[in-house]
Short mmCIF file of C-alpha atoms in Angstrom, two decimals:
data_model
loop_
_atom_site.label_atom_id
_atom_site.label_comp_id
_atom_site.label_asym_id
_atom_site.label_seq_id
_atom_site.Cartn_x
_atom_site.Cartn_y
_atom_site.Cartn_z
CA UNK C 1 0.00 0.00 0.00
CA UNK C 2 1.05 3.55 -0.61
CA UNK C 3 -0.42 5.97 1.96
CA UNK C 4 -4.20 5.64 1.77
CA UNK C 5 -4.14 4.02 -1.64
CA UNK C 6 -4.78 0.27 -1.69
CA UNK C 7 -3.27 -1.66 -4.60
CA UNK C 8 -5.41 -3.55 -7.07
CA UNK C 9 -3.84 -6.82 -5.87
CA UNK C 10 -4.70 -6.04 -2.23
CA UNK C 11 -8.29 -5.19 -3.19
CA UNK C 12 -8.61 -8.40 -5.22
CA UNK C 13 -7.41 -10.40 -2.22
CA UNK C 14 -9.77 -8.51 0.11
CA UNK C 15 -12.68 -9.02 -2.28
CA UNK C 16 -12.06 -12.77 -2.52
CA UNK C 17 -11.86 -13.08 1.28
CA UNK C 18 -14.90 -10.86 1.88
CA UNK C 19 -17.03 -12.58 -0.74
CA UNK C 20 -16.15 -16.05 0.60
CA UNK C 21 -17.07 -15.01 4.15
CA UNK C 22 -20.29 -13.36 2.96
CA UNK C 23 -21.40 -16.39 0.96
CA UNK C 24 -20.54 -18.88 3.72
CA UNK C 25 -22.46 -16.84 6.31
CA UNK C 26 -25.46 -16.64 3.97
CA UNK C 27 -25.43 -20.39 3.33
CA UNK C 28 -25.41 -21.03 7.08
CA UNK C 29 -28.25 -18.55 7.68
CA UNK C 30 -30.43 -19.89 4.86
CA UNK C 31 -29.99 -23.44 6.15
CA UNK C 32 -31.01 -22.38 9.67
CA UNK C 33 -27.52 -22.88 11.17
CA UNK C 34 -27.42 -19.75 13.34
CA UNK C 35 -24.27 -20.76 15.23
CA UNK C 36 -22.56 -21.38 11.89
CA UNK C 37 -23.87 -18.03 10.64
CA UNK C 38 -22.47 -16.27 13.70
CA UNK C 39 -19.07 -17.92 13.24
CA UNK C 40 -18.53 -15.59 10.26
CA UNK C 41 -19.24 -12.50 12.38
CA UNK C 42 -17.05 -10.56 14.79
CA UNK C 43 -17.56 -11.19 18.53
CA UNK C 44 -19.77 -8.06 18.74
CA UNK C 45 -21.82 -8.16 15.55
CA UNK C 46 -24.02 -5.21 14.61
CA UNK C 47 -26.94 -4.97 12.20
CA UNK C 48 -28.89 -1.83 11.34
CA UNK C 49 -31.64 -1.03 8.90
CA UNK C 50 -32.18 2.21 7.03
CA UNK C 51 -35.96 1.90 7.15
CA UNK C 52 -37.22 0.56 10.48
CA UNK C 53 -40.48 -1.36 10.57
CA UNK C 54 -42.78 -2.04 13.49
CA UNK C 55 -42.02 -5.33 15.22
CA UNK C 56 -38.35 -5.66 14.23
CA UNK C 57 -35.63 -3.65 15.98
CA UNK C 58 -33.83 -1.12 13.78
CA UNK C 59 -30.51 -1.98 15.47
CA UNK C 60 -29.35 -5.25 16.95
CA UNK C 61 -26.01 -6.00 18.57
CA UNK C 62 -24.44 -9.12 19.98
CA UNK C 63 -24.87 -12.82 19.43
CA UNK C 64 -27.98 -13.14 21.62
CA UNK C 65 -29.95 -10.53 19.66
CA UNK C 66 -28.68 -12.02 16.37
CA UNK C 67 -29.91 -15.47 17.43
CA UNK C 68 -33.34 -14.02 18.25
CA UNK C 69 -33.84 -11.98 15.07
CA UNK C 70 -32.02 -14.02 12.42
CA UNK C 71 -32.91 -17.32 14.08
CA UNK C 72 -36.56 -16.28 14.12
CA UNK C 73 -36.49 -15.50 10.43
CA UNK C 74 -34.66 -18.72 9.54
CA UNK C 75 -37.06 -20.85 11.59
CA UNK C 76 -40.09 -19.17 10.01
CA UNK C 77 -38.85 -19.99 6.52
CA UNK C 78 -39.21 -23.32 4.78
CA UNK C 79 -36.76 -22.10 2.14
CA UNK C 80 -34.64 -18.94 1.68
CA UNK C 81 -32.78 -18.06 -1.49
CA UNK C 82 -31.19 -15.13 -3.23
CA UNK C 83 -30.68 -14.27 -6.87
CA UNK C 84 -29.03 -11.40 -8.65
CA UNK C 85 -26.26 -11.17 -6.07
CA UNK C 86 -23.80 -8.46 -7.01
CA UNK C 87 -20.78 -7.98 -4.77
CA UNK C 88 -19.08 -4.56 -4.97
CA UNK C 89 -15.70 -4.23 -3.27
CA UNK C 90 -15.05 -0.59 -2.38
CA UNK C 91 -11.57 0.92 -2.31
CA UNK C 92 -11.61 0.19 1.44
CA UNK C 93 -10.65 -3.50 1.80
CA UNK C 94 -13.04 -3.84 4.77
CA UNK C 95 -16.17 -2.36 3.14
CA UNK C 96 -18.38 -3.92 0.47
CA UNK C 97 -21.81 -3.23 -0.98
CA UNK C 98 -24.00 -6.25 -1.72
CA UNK C 99 -27.10 -6.19 -3.91
CA UNK C 100 -29.46 -9.15 -3.96
CA UNK C 101 -33.02 -10.26 -4.50
CA UNK C 102 -34.26 -12.43 -1.62
CA UNK C 103 -37.15 -14.88 -1.73
CA UNK C 104 -38.30 -16.84 1.31
CA UNK C 105 -41.15 -19.32 1.36
CA UNK C 106 -42.55 -19.23 4.88
CA UNK C 107 -44.03 -22.15 6.78
CA UNK C 108 -47.38 -20.32 6.91
CA UNK C 109 -47.62 -20.62 3.12
CA UNK C 110 -46.78 -16.99 2.40
CA UNK C 111 -43.77 -15.64 0.57
CA UNK C 112 -41.33 -12.87 1.42
CA UNK C 113 -39.71 -11.26 -1.59
CA UNK C 114 -37.52 -8.17 -1.45
CA UNK C 115 -34.62 -6.36 -3.06
CA UNK C 116 -31.76 -5.56 -0.69
CA UNK C 117 -28.74 -3.30 -0.77
CA UNK C 118 -26.38 -3.87 2.13
CA UNK C 119 -23.24 -2.05 3.22
CA UNK C 120 -21.09 -4.64 4.94
CA UNK C 121 -18.07 -3.78 7.09
CA UNK C 122 -15.51 -6.44 7.95
CA UNK C 123 -13.15 -6.54 10.91
CA UNK C 124 -10.26 -8.99 11.07
CA UNK C 125 -11.71 -10.93 8.15
CA UNK C 126 -15.16 -11.34 9.75
CA UNK C 127 -18.41 -9.49 9.16
CA UNK C 128 -18.73 -6.83 11.84
CA UNK C 129 -21.50 -4.48 10.75
CA UNK C 130 -24.31 -4.41 8.22
CA UNK C 131 -26.50 -1.52 7.18
CA UNK C 132 -29.40 -2.86 5.14
CA UNK C 133 -31.71 -1.04 2.75
CA UNK C 134 -34.80 -2.96 1.63
CA UNK C 135 -38.31 -2.47 0.35
CA UNK C 136 -40.06 -1.25 3.47
CA UNK C 137 -43.57 -2.44 2.58
CA UNK C 138 -42.47 -6.04 1.99
CA UNK C 139 -40.41 -6.00 5.18
CA UNK C 140 -43.32 -4.62 7.24
CA UNK C 141 -45.53 -7.40 5.87
CA UNK C 142 -42.88 -9.95 6.90
CA UNK C 143 -42.71 -8.46 10.40
CA UNK C 144 -46.49 -8.68 10.72
CA UNK C 145 -46.44 -12.34 9.64
CA UNK C 146 -43.62 -13.18 12.05
CA UNK C 147 -45.32 -11.36 14.93
CA UNK C 148 -48.55 -13.19 14.15
CA UNK C 149 -46.73 -16.52 14.20
CA UNK C 150 -45.11 -15.62 17.53
CA UNK C 151 -48.52 -14.76 18.99
CA UNK C 152 -50.00 -18.06 17.75
CA UNK C 153 -47.14 -20.12 19.20
CA UNK C 154 -47.14 -18.28 22.54
#
């Protein structure tokens, strides 16, 4: 590196590492393996959303909150998949932008479908922070379904 300028080789290495970690964490999440999912995150993971919806916290931090929120989503879904994944490495080796289209078939027979743009920050080769932008209407509908399922099972 030269000052604040990162070489193309360094960025290619960072991109390969970041993309591999991102994909492995996603595979674990979509299969419902929350401990595996968390193994790709820093010890103090953080997740924020740009457009909060009622029923889902706008900011979560720590493994316990991640287990509750992401575990709840994974357990509510019979199948989760993404298409159109585009991985943009920024000139900062620890920051990427991910675009994807998510589809989840829920156990209640409904479907969650949304386009996401996520700024992901890595620390020591692990995901540390995510800021997610999504279609707010679809996400609010998902929150309502998940809250309804929680009320039924309570």
